[in-house]
Short mmCIF file of C-alpha atoms in Angstrom, two decimals:
data_model
loop_
_atom_site.label_atom_id
_atom_site.label_comp_id
_atom_site.label_asym_id
_atom_site.label_seq_id
_atom_site.Cartn_x
_atom_site.Cartn_y
_atom_site.Cartn_z
CA MET A 8 136.47 67.67 121.66
CA LYS A 9 133.16 65.97 120.88
CA TRP A 10 130.84 66.27 123.82
CA GLU A 11 127.99 63.94 124.68
CA LYS A 12 124.97 64.61 126.92
CA TYR A 13 126.44 62.85 129.90
CA SER A 14 130.17 63.57 129.31
CA LEU A 15 132.22 63.89 132.51
CA ILE A 16 134.45 66.94 133.14
CA ASN A 17 137.92 67.33 134.81
CA GLU A 18 140.57 69.93 135.09
CA SER A 19 141.99 69.32 131.76
CA HIS A 20 138.89 70.98 130.31
CA LEU A 21 139.27 74.33 132.20
CA GLU A 22 141.28 75.90 129.24
CA LEU A 23 138.44 75.11 126.81
CA PHE A 24 135.92 76.49 129.28
CA LYS A 25 138.02 79.77 129.35
CA GLN A 26 137.76 79.97 125.58
CA TYR A 27 134.04 79.54 125.80
CA HIS A 28 133.95 82.27 128.48
CA ASP A 29 136.11 84.64 126.51
CA LYS A 30 133.69 84.30 123.62
CA LYS A 31 130.63 84.80 125.86
CA GLU A 32 132.14 88.07 127.28
CA LYS A 33 132.27 89.41 123.79
CA ASP A 34 128.69 88.49 122.88
CA TRP A 35 126.25 91.42 122.84
CA TYR A 36 123.48 89.24 124.30
CA ASN A 37 125.54 88.39 127.44
CA ASN A 38 123.73 90.05 130.27
CA GLN A 39 125.55 92.49 132.50
CA PHE A 40 123.70 92.41 135.83
CA HIS A 41 122.02 88.96 135.60
CA LEU A 42 124.15 86.06 136.74
CA SER A 43 125.00 83.08 134.39
CA GLY A 44 127.56 80.37 134.39
CA TYR A 45 131.18 80.91 133.46
CA ALA A 46 130.50 79.10 130.31
CA GLY A 47 127.80 76.77 128.88
CA SER A 48 124.16 76.63 129.89
CA THR A 49 122.53 77.82 133.09
CA ASN A 50 119.28 77.06 134.76
CA ASP A 51 118.11 76.61 138.33
CA PRO A 52 119.53 78.68 141.22
CA ASN A 53 120.63 76.36 143.89
CA GLY A 54 121.94 76.34 147.55
CA LEU A 55 121.02 79.96 148.26
CA VAL A 56 122.39 80.74 151.76
CA PHE A 57 124.01 83.50 153.76
CA TYR A 58 127.17 82.07 155.28
CA ARG A 59 130.12 83.77 157.12
CA GLY A 60 129.26 87.27 155.84
CA GLN A 61 128.64 86.40 152.30
CA TYR A 62 125.66 85.42 150.10
CA PHE A 63 126.29 82.08 148.29
CA VAL A 64 124.60 81.70 144.86
CA PHE A 65 125.03 78.21 143.31
CA MET A 66 123.47 77.47 139.96
CA GLN A 67 122.80 74.57 137.63
CA ASN A 68 125.48 74.80 134.92
CA CYS A 69 126.64 72.56 132.12
CA PRO A 70 130.00 74.23 131.21
CA PHE A 71 130.57 72.46 127.84
CA SER A 72 127.15 72.89 126.21
CA ILE A 73 124.41 75.53 125.51
CA GLU A 74 122.04 72.58 125.92
CA HIS A 75 120.88 71.30 129.36
CA TRP A 76 123.36 68.48 129.41
CA ASN A 77 125.21 66.94 132.38
CA LYS A 78 124.80 69.43 135.17
CA SER A 79 127.24 70.69 137.77
CA TRP A 80 126.92 73.56 140.21
CA GLY A 81 128.65 76.80 139.57
CA LEU A 82 129.18 79.20 142.49
CA TYR A 83 129.16 82.99 143.02
CA THR A 84 129.67 84.67 146.28
CA THR A 85 128.85 88.36 147.03
CA LYS A 86 128.46 90.80 150.03
CA ASP A 87 126.39 93.42 148.18
CA PHE A 88 124.74 91.83 145.04
CA ILE A 89 126.76 94.11 142.87
CA ASN A 90 130.39 92.86 143.27
CA TYR A 91 130.64 89.07 142.68
CA THR A 92 133.42 86.44 142.88
CA TYR A 93 132.91 83.43 140.72
CA GLU A 94 134.36 80.73 142.80
CA GLY A 95 134.38 77.93 140.24
CA LEU A 96 132.64 74.76 139.43
CA THR A 97 131.86 73.20 142.88
CA LEU A 98 129.61 70.11 142.87
CA ILE A 99 130.32 68.04 139.65
CA PRO A 100 129.18 64.62 138.50
CA SER A 101 131.72 62.41 140.11
CA ASN A 102 130.31 59.12 141.50
CA ASP A 103 127.82 56.39 140.92
CA TYR A 104 125.04 58.41 142.50
CA ASP A 105 125.20 61.60 140.50
CA LYS A 106 127.12 60.61 137.30
CA ASN A 107 124.32 61.78 135.08
CA GLY A 108 123.87 65.10 136.62
CA VAL A 109 124.20 67.05 139.93
CA PHE A 110 120.54 68.18 139.84
CA SER A 111 119.05 71.00 141.95
CA GLY A 112 118.93 71.33 145.73
CA SER A 113 119.35 73.66 148.63
CA ALA A 114 121.74 74.67 151.46
CA ARG A 115 121.38 75.52 155.15
CA VAL A 116 123.57 76.43 158.03
CA ASN A 117 123.30 73.75 160.73
CA SER A 118 123.56 73.88 164.47
CA LYS A 119 127.26 73.33 164.28
CA GLY A 120 127.58 76.44 162.05
CA GLU A 121 128.44 74.29 158.98
CA MET A 122 126.97 74.91 155.53
CA GLU A 123 125.33 71.66 154.43
CA ILE A 124 124.12 71.18 150.97
CA TYR A 125 121.21 68.82 149.82
CA TYR A 126 120.91 67.89 146.22
CA THR A 127 119.70 65.22 143.77
CA GLY A 128 122.04 62.95 141.97
CA ASN A 129 120.65 61.80 138.63
CA VAL A 130 121.35 58.28 137.13
CA LYS A 131 119.94 57.04 133.85
CA PHE A 132 119.50 53.48 133.08
CA ASN A 133 118.65 54.20 129.41
CA ASP A 134 117.04 56.89 127.37
CA ILE A 135 113.76 56.57 129.31
CA ASP A 136 114.34 54.92 132.68
CA ARG A 137 116.16 56.43 135.66
CA THR A 138 116.67 56.70 139.27
CA SER A 139 117.64 59.47 141.62
CA TYR A 140 119.57 59.71 144.84
CA THR A 141 119.39 62.37 147.61
CA LEU A 142 122.81 63.44 148.82
CA ARG A 143 124.28 65.79 151.33
CA ALA A 144 127.51 67.71 150.69
CA PHE A 145 129.87 69.95 152.58
CA ILE A 146 131.97 72.54 150.81
CA ASP A 147 135.57 73.74 151.85
CA LEU A 148 135.91 77.11 150.05
CA LYS A 149 139.52 77.47 151.07
CA GLU A 150 140.75 74.05 150.12
CA LYS A 151 138.37 73.78 147.13
CA ILE A 152 136.99 70.45 148.17
CA VAL A 153 133.39 69.05 148.11
CA THR A 154 132.69 66.05 150.29
CA LYS A 155 129.50 64.12 149.42
CA GLU A 156 127.39 61.72 151.58
CA LEU A 157 124.60 59.35 150.15
CA LEU A 158 121.28 59.78 152.23
CA PHE A 159 118.67 57.69 150.31
CA GLU A 160 117.52 56.51 146.88
CA CYS A 161 114.30 57.29 145.15
CA ASP A 162 111.71 54.54 145.95
CA LEU A 163 111.02 53.21 142.46
CA LYS A 164 107.96 51.26 143.77
CA LYS A 165 106.26 54.58 144.11
CA TYR A 166 108.03 57.03 141.78
CA THR A 167 109.12 56.96 138.15
CA GLY A 168 112.74 58.09 139.06
CA HIS A 169 111.68 61.71 138.70
CA PHE A 170 112.23 62.60 142.38
CA ARG A 171 114.31 65.66 142.94
CA ASP A 172 115.25 69.10 144.25
CA PRO A 173 115.37 68.73 148.00
CA ILE A 174 114.53 71.71 150.15
CA VAL A 175 115.29 71.34 153.85
CA PHE A 176 113.63 73.53 156.52
CA GLU A 177 113.14 73.64 160.12
CA LYS A 178 109.77 73.96 161.90
CA ASN A 179 109.12 73.44 165.65
CA ASN A 180 112.68 72.19 166.16
CA LYS A 181 112.30 69.49 163.64
CA LEU A 182 113.92 69.12 160.22
CA PHE A 183 111.82 68.43 157.15
CA MET A 184 112.59 67.85 153.43
CA LEU A 185 110.49 68.56 150.46
CA ASN A 186 111.16 67.01 147.08
CA GLY A 187 109.20 67.27 143.85
CA ALA A 188 108.12 63.92 142.44
CA GLN A 189 106.23 61.95 139.78
CA THR A 190 104.14 58.88 140.82
CA LEU A 191 103.89 55.77 138.83
CA ASN A 192 100.49 57.11 137.70
CA LYS A 193 102.28 60.14 136.27
CA GLU A 194 100.93 62.53 138.85
CA GLY A 195 103.01 65.34 140.24
CA VAL A 196 103.30 65.41 144.07
CA LEU A 197 105.26 67.01 146.90
CA ASN A 198 107.10 64.40 148.84
CA VAL A 199 107.75 64.97 152.63
CA TYR A 200 110.57 63.39 154.76
CA GLU A 201 111.49 64.09 158.33
CA PHE A 202 114.91 63.73 160.06
CA ASN A 203 114.73 61.41 163.09
CA GLY A 204 118.11 62.40 164.44
CA ASN A 205 119.99 59.70 162.58
CA SER A 206 118.41 59.29 159.08
CA TRP A 207 115.65 60.71 156.90
CA GLU A 208 112.19 58.93 157.13
CA PHE A 209 109.45 59.10 154.54
CA LYS A 210 106.29 60.81 155.88
CA LYS A 211 103.77 61.43 153.19
CA ASP A 212 103.03 62.82 149.71
CA ILE A 213 101.22 66.01 149.36
CA LEU A 214 99.08 67.17 146.40
CA ILE A 215 100.10 70.85 146.12
CA ASP A 216 97.16 71.44 143.90
CA GLU A 217 94.58 69.79 146.27
CA GLY A 218 91.31 71.69 145.72
CA ASP A 219 92.82 73.53 142.75
CA GLU A 220 93.62 70.69 140.33
CA GLN A 221 96.29 71.55 137.72
CA ASN A 222 96.52 68.15 136.17
CA SER A 223 100.38 68.29 136.55
CA TYR A 224 102.40 65.26 135.49
CA MET A 225 105.32 66.49 137.50
CA VAL A 226 106.11 68.83 140.37
CA GLU A 227 109.70 70.08 140.83
CA CYS A 228 111.67 72.74 142.60
CA PRO A 229 109.62 73.22 145.80
CA ASN A 230 110.26 75.76 148.37
CA TYR A 231 108.95 76.58 151.83
CA PHE A 232 109.17 79.78 153.86
CA ALA A 233 107.44 81.78 156.49
CA ILE A 234 106.83 85.53 156.41
CA ASP A 235 104.76 87.78 158.66
CA GLY A 236 103.52 84.79 160.41
CA LYS A 237 102.20 83.14 157.33
CA GLU A 238 103.66 80.04 155.72
CA TYR A 239 103.97 79.64 152.01
CA ILE A 240 105.02 76.85 149.68
CA PHE A 241 105.68 77.07 145.88
CA SER A 242 106.67 74.76 143.25
CA CYS A 243 106.96 74.31 139.42
CA LEU A 244 104.05 72.43 137.96
CA GLU A 245 104.45 70.79 134.55
CA GLN A 246 101.40 70.18 132.35
CA GLU A 247 101.06 68.59 128.83
CA THR A 248 100.38 71.66 126.80
CA SER A 249 102.45 74.29 124.87
CA LEU A 250 104.46 76.99 126.56
CA LYS A 251 102.16 79.60 125.24
CA GLU A 252 99.10 77.90 126.88
CA GLY A 253 100.89 77.81 130.17
CA SER A 254 102.52 74.40 130.37
CA HIS A 255 105.35 75.26 132.88
CA PHE A 256 104.44 77.89 135.51
CA VAL A 257 105.64 78.49 139.08
CA LYS A 258 102.68 78.75 141.57
CA TYR A 259 102.41 79.39 145.31
CA ARG A 260 99.89 79.13 147.95
CA GLU A 261 99.58 79.94 151.68
CA VAL A 262 99.54 76.85 153.90
CA GLU A 263 99.33 76.00 157.54
CA ILE A 264 101.36 72.85 158.39
CA ASP A 265 100.43 71.20 161.83
CA ASN A 266 102.64 69.03 164.04
CA ASP A 267 101.14 65.95 162.27
CA LEU A 268 102.38 67.35 158.85
CA ASN A 269 98.90 68.05 157.61
CA PHE A 270 99.02 70.66 154.95
CA ASN A 271 95.98 72.91 155.40
CA PHE A 272 95.86 75.26 152.23
CA LYS A 273 94.59 78.76 152.80
CA THR A 274 94.52 79.92 149.26
CA ASN A 275 94.37 78.62 145.80
CA LEU A 276 97.45 78.45 143.58
CA ARG A 277 98.74 81.70 142.29
CA LYS A 278 101.40 82.59 139.83
CA ILE A 279 104.55 84.05 141.20
CA ASP A 280 105.61 85.55 137.86
CA LEU A 281 103.34 86.18 134.90
CA GLY A 282 106.04 85.82 132.23
CA PHE A 283 106.76 82.54 130.28
CA ASP A 284 110.61 83.11 131.00
CA PHE A 285 110.52 82.22 134.66
CA TYR A 286 111.11 78.97 136.48
CA ALA A 287 112.66 77.12 139.45
CA PRO A 288 112.90 80.03 141.97
CA GLN A 289 114.49 79.57 145.32
CA ILE A 290 114.72 81.72 148.41
CA PHE A 291 117.81 82.29 150.68
CA SER A 292 117.37 79.87 153.57
CA ASN A 293 118.48 82.04 156.34
CA THR A 294 118.07 85.76 155.64
CA GLN A 295 115.34 86.15 158.27
CA ASP A 296 115.12 89.91 158.07
CA ARG A 297 113.86 89.67 154.53
CA ILE A 298 112.94 87.04 152.07
CA ILE A 299 115.18 87.15 148.92
CA MET A 300 114.32 85.08 145.88
CA LEU A 301 116.23 84.26 142.73
CA GLY A 302 114.76 82.37 139.75
CA TRP A 303 115.92 81.07 136.47
CA LEU A 304 115.10 83.63 133.81
CA GLY A 305 114.14 80.90 131.34
CA ASN A 306 111.99 77.81 131.16
CA SER A 307 112.53 74.09 130.77
CA LYS A 308 109.88 74.25 127.99
CA SER A 309 111.68 77.01 126.15
CA ASN A 310 115.08 76.80 124.51
CA PRO A 311 115.67 79.74 122.10
CA PHE A 312 119.13 79.73 120.49
CA PRO A 313 120.07 82.64 118.35
CA GLU A 314 123.16 81.81 116.19
CA GLU A 315 125.31 83.96 118.30
CA LEU A 316 124.88 81.75 121.39
CA THR A 317 127.50 79.12 120.79
CA THR A 318 129.29 79.00 124.16
CA TRP A 319 126.62 80.06 126.63
CA SER A 320 122.92 80.20 127.31
CA ASN A 321 120.39 81.34 129.93
CA HIS A 322 120.82 83.34 133.16
CA LEU A 323 119.11 84.01 136.52
CA THR A 324 116.78 86.69 137.61
CA ILE A 325 117.90 89.64 139.69
CA PRO A 326 117.41 89.04 143.41
CA ARG A 327 113.94 90.12 144.48
CA GLU A 328 112.46 90.73 148.04
CA LEU A 329 109.16 89.14 148.77
CA PHE A 330 106.65 90.64 151.09
CA VAL A 331 103.04 90.25 151.85
CA LYS A 332 100.38 92.77 150.95
CA ASN A 333 96.61 92.34 150.74
CA ASP A 334 97.13 88.57 151.49
CA TYR A 335 99.16 88.20 148.28
CA LEU A 336 102.93 87.82 147.80
CA TYR A 337 104.52 90.98 146.17
CA GLN A 338 108.07 91.29 144.93
CA LEU A 339 110.55 94.11 144.12
CA PRO A 340 114.20 94.21 143.18
CA ILE A 341 116.27 94.19 146.36
CA LYS A 342 117.35 97.73 147.56
CA GLU A 343 121.04 97.05 146.79
CA LEU A 344 120.33 97.09 142.97
CA GLU A 345 119.67 100.86 143.15
CA ASN A 346 123.46 101.17 143.37
CA LEU A 347 123.56 100.20 139.65
CA ARG A 348 121.92 103.68 138.90
CA LEU A 349 124.38 105.96 137.17
CA GLY A 350 122.03 108.78 136.53
CA GLU A 351 118.82 110.02 134.83
CA ILE A 352 118.76 110.27 131.10
CA SER A 353 117.38 113.39 129.52
CA SER A 354 114.84 113.09 126.65
CA ASN A 355 114.89 114.12 123.06
CA LYS A 356 111.15 114.70 122.66
CA ASP A 357 109.83 111.16 123.73
CA SER A 358 113.05 109.39 122.92
CA TYR A 359 115.84 108.40 125.44
CA GLU A 360 119.18 107.07 124.45
CA TYR A 361 121.09 104.85 126.74
CA LYS A 362 124.44 103.08 126.78
CA ASN A 363 125.65 99.45 126.95
CA GLY A 364 122.05 97.97 126.69
CA LEU A 365 121.44 98.85 130.42
CA VAL A 366 118.52 100.93 131.48
CA GLU A 367 115.73 101.33 133.98
CA ILE A 368 112.29 102.65 133.21
CA ILE A 369 110.00 104.08 135.96
CA GLY A 370 106.37 105.17 135.24
CA GLU A 371 103.97 106.56 137.89
CA ASN A 372 100.36 107.74 138.18
CA ILE A 373 99.36 105.89 135.11
CA SER A 374 95.65 105.23 136.34
CA ASN A 375 95.52 102.26 133.83
CA LYS A 376 95.61 104.68 130.83
CA ASP A 377 96.99 103.68 127.40
CA PHE A 378 100.68 103.89 126.98
CA GLU A 379 103.49 102.31 125.06
CA ILE A 380 107.15 101.70 125.76
CA LYS A 381 109.41 100.68 122.94
CA ILE A 382 112.97 99.25 123.53
CA GLN A 383 114.61 99.46 120.18
CA SER A 384 117.71 99.62 117.89
CA ASN A 385 116.93 100.98 114.44
CA ASP A 386 113.96 99.20 113.01
CA LYS A 387 114.10 96.25 115.60
CA PHE A 388 112.11 96.67 118.87
CA ILE A 389 109.96 95.12 121.43
CA SER A 390 106.75 96.94 122.53
CA LEU A 391 105.17 96.98 126.08
CA ARG A 392 101.82 98.70 125.93
CA ASN A 393 98.59 99.19 127.77
CA GLU A 394 95.90 99.20 125.35
CA ASN A 395 92.26 99.45 126.32
CA SER A 396 93.20 98.30 129.86
CA ASN A 397 95.01 95.18 128.38
CA PHE A 398 98.79 94.94 129.03
CA ILE A 399 100.37 93.48 125.88
CA ILE A 400 103.93 92.48 125.17
CA ASP A 401 104.90 92.32 121.54
CA ARG A 402 108.17 90.54 120.58
CA SER A 403 107.45 90.16 116.78
CA LYS A 404 110.08 92.67 115.65
CA MET A 405 113.23 91.34 117.22
CA ASP A 406 116.49 90.31 115.54
CA PHE A 407 115.77 86.76 116.60
CA ASN A 408 112.24 85.29 116.57
CA ASP A 409 111.09 81.79 117.70
CA GLU A 410 107.38 81.54 118.11
CA GLU A 411 107.52 78.21 119.82
CA ASN A 412 110.13 79.24 122.51
CA LEU A 413 109.44 82.98 122.48
CA PRO A 414 105.72 83.66 121.78
CA SER A 415 105.62 86.99 120.07
CA ILE A 416 102.40 88.26 121.47
CA ILE A 417 101.68 87.91 125.20
CA ASN A 418 98.33 89.39 126.34
CA LEU A 419 98.22 89.62 130.23
CA ASN A 420 94.74 91.35 130.10
CA ASN A 421 93.86 93.92 132.72
CA LEU A 422 96.50 94.46 135.38
CA ASP A 423 94.96 97.83 136.42
CA ILE A 424 98.41 99.52 136.05
CA ASP A 425 99.23 102.66 138.00
CA LYS A 426 103.01 102.19 138.45
CA ILE A 427 105.64 100.28 136.36
CA ARG A 428 109.28 99.70 136.89
CA ILE A 429 111.35 97.85 134.23
CA LEU A 430 115.07 96.80 134.53
CA VAL A 431 116.52 96.15 131.07
CA ASP A 432 119.60 94.10 130.40
CA ARG A 433 121.28 92.98 127.17
CA SER A 434 118.76 90.17 126.38
CA CYS A 435 116.34 90.15 129.11
CA LEU A 436 114.16 92.46 131.30
CA GLU A 437 112.10 92.30 134.41
CA ILE A 438 108.90 94.13 134.91
CA PHE A 439 107.30 95.10 138.20
CA ILE A 440 103.82 96.62 138.38
CA ASN A 441 102.02 98.43 141.11
CA ASP A 442 104.96 98.27 143.62
CA GLY A 443 105.43 94.56 143.20
CA GLN A 444 101.88 93.36 142.79
CA PHE A 445 102.81 91.62 139.52
CA ALA A 446 106.21 90.63 138.22
CA ILE A 447 106.96 89.62 134.60
CA SER A 448 110.25 88.08 133.36
CA LEU A 449 110.97 88.36 129.68
CA ARG A 450 113.78 87.29 127.21
CA PHE A 451 114.36 89.33 123.96
CA PHE A 452 116.98 89.47 121.36
CA ILE A 453 117.69 92.81 119.80
CA LYS A 454 121.32 93.59 118.84
CA ASN A 455 122.75 96.86 120.18
CA HIS A 456 119.43 98.20 121.62
CA ASN A 457 119.97 101.78 122.83
CA THR A 458 116.76 103.76 122.61
CA ILE A 459 113.58 104.01 124.60
CA ILE A 460 110.51 105.54 123.08
CA THR A 461 107.54 106.11 125.27
CA ASP A 462 104.47 108.33 125.73
CA LEU A 463 104.35 107.71 129.59
CA GLU A 464 103.56 111.07 131.09
CA ASN A 465 105.20 110.73 134.58
CA LYS A 466 108.49 108.83 133.96
CA LYS A 467 112.18 108.51 134.64
CA ILE A 468 114.65 106.70 132.44
CA ILE A 469 117.81 105.85 134.21
CA GLN A 470 121.28 104.65 132.95
CA LEU A 471 122.40 101.40 134.70
CA ASP A 472 125.81 100.09 135.32
CA SER A 473 126.88 96.40 135.20
CA ASN A 474 127.88 94.08 137.94
CA LYS A 475 131.57 93.67 138.68
CA TYR A 476 133.11 90.14 138.60
CA ILE A 477 136.18 88.45 139.78
CA TRP A 478 136.63 85.18 137.83
CA ASN A 479 138.15 81.93 139.05
CA ASN A 480 138.24 79.27 136.41
CA ILE A 481 138.78 76.32 138.76
CA MET A 482 137.16 72.99 139.50
CA PHE A 483 136.72 71.73 143.16
CA LYS A 484 137.78 68.18 144.12
CA ASN A 485 134.82 66.11 144.69
CA GLN A 486 135.01 63.12 147.02
CA MET A 487 132.68 60.67 148.93
CA MET A 488 132.57 60.83 152.68
CA GLU A 489 134.46 57.87 154.37
CA ARG A 490 132.23 55.83 156.52
#
């Protein structure tokens, strides 16, 4: 079948998606403890919510292309972040309001105990012009039905049509909605709506970079949460520059929002993740005992495609717990991921051999001294090194190189490293420095990597296991709510 960018899908395509999936499962680069779609491309995590004893992880997924073409929402459920059930394709383009893509959004449990989903429907007029709609949806996991309801259309007198990614949150017994938007002057703003009991009302636009101007032409994938009595917002800010120069980063800042919806920013913008392979994070909306975040371990400015990637691309980060320390957000892998550990690996001098491309590296008491960690297979490797107090990532010796999409040298300057923890999967890794002070997400492409070589003095190298999956290659029925 010849697919086009905005092709629509139906149940007759499921057998083809299974063929794509089967090939993906045989691909070395297919990650083992990072979630991705059943087939095709993956990007933003969506609708993260804890509901009826399970964590729901929706994600942007185009099942028929490795490109970011017409988006649906795939769904995983889990009770422990190790054992997952893939529930199928849930929200799919199915009506005049989302026919060119079910874009990102969020989920919450309402006062009736129902899970309600808010998302953006994308509609293109031509190659340039578009509009968007904000919709609500309800999902019946037992009957495999999604019921959608139109809320409102983007105001094209104010915005270009780039208006998307609703996050709904409650504050002082009121419901608010944040969307990312682009004004007609090509300025990125946060848009705020309030629910009046019957419908959603526009309240104001907010410059998330007020007092710390970023010159962003678009703001997308916003989020709001409170932790330890502090309020935070974060968003993806897009700028007209290259990936290597920092065009697409996720940044956060502490804020106080008063009853009149005035945003009083307490800090400047700060990066959540220092890597170039991180975008569109979202938190679980109702895990109040801890703040759990997932991101896309990729970037809309970066599309590396090794020749092996013919039926899938991209993946999410591992779940991370956020906490506040020294007035900054810190992050670490959630505790449950320690259950992936199979045992410590013994060394052969400074060399450690691991299996299946899955390994964890822990270094302590470094005192910002020089060190190097190589992850390699034969003569191919990536190097992570602290050199004269500069932390440098070198991806120049991989099996697949792409300078535009995977800058080979990343110099993160002085991170004053005392501790480092790295979780390595088949084609990505995540680095956590100084107990979560810094996080760095990284894609890499080395076939059959199986060796760690390092001169770290105080270290542990641990064999990791993969997640366990139950696969349901199904497509939910999508329908509009009767009025």
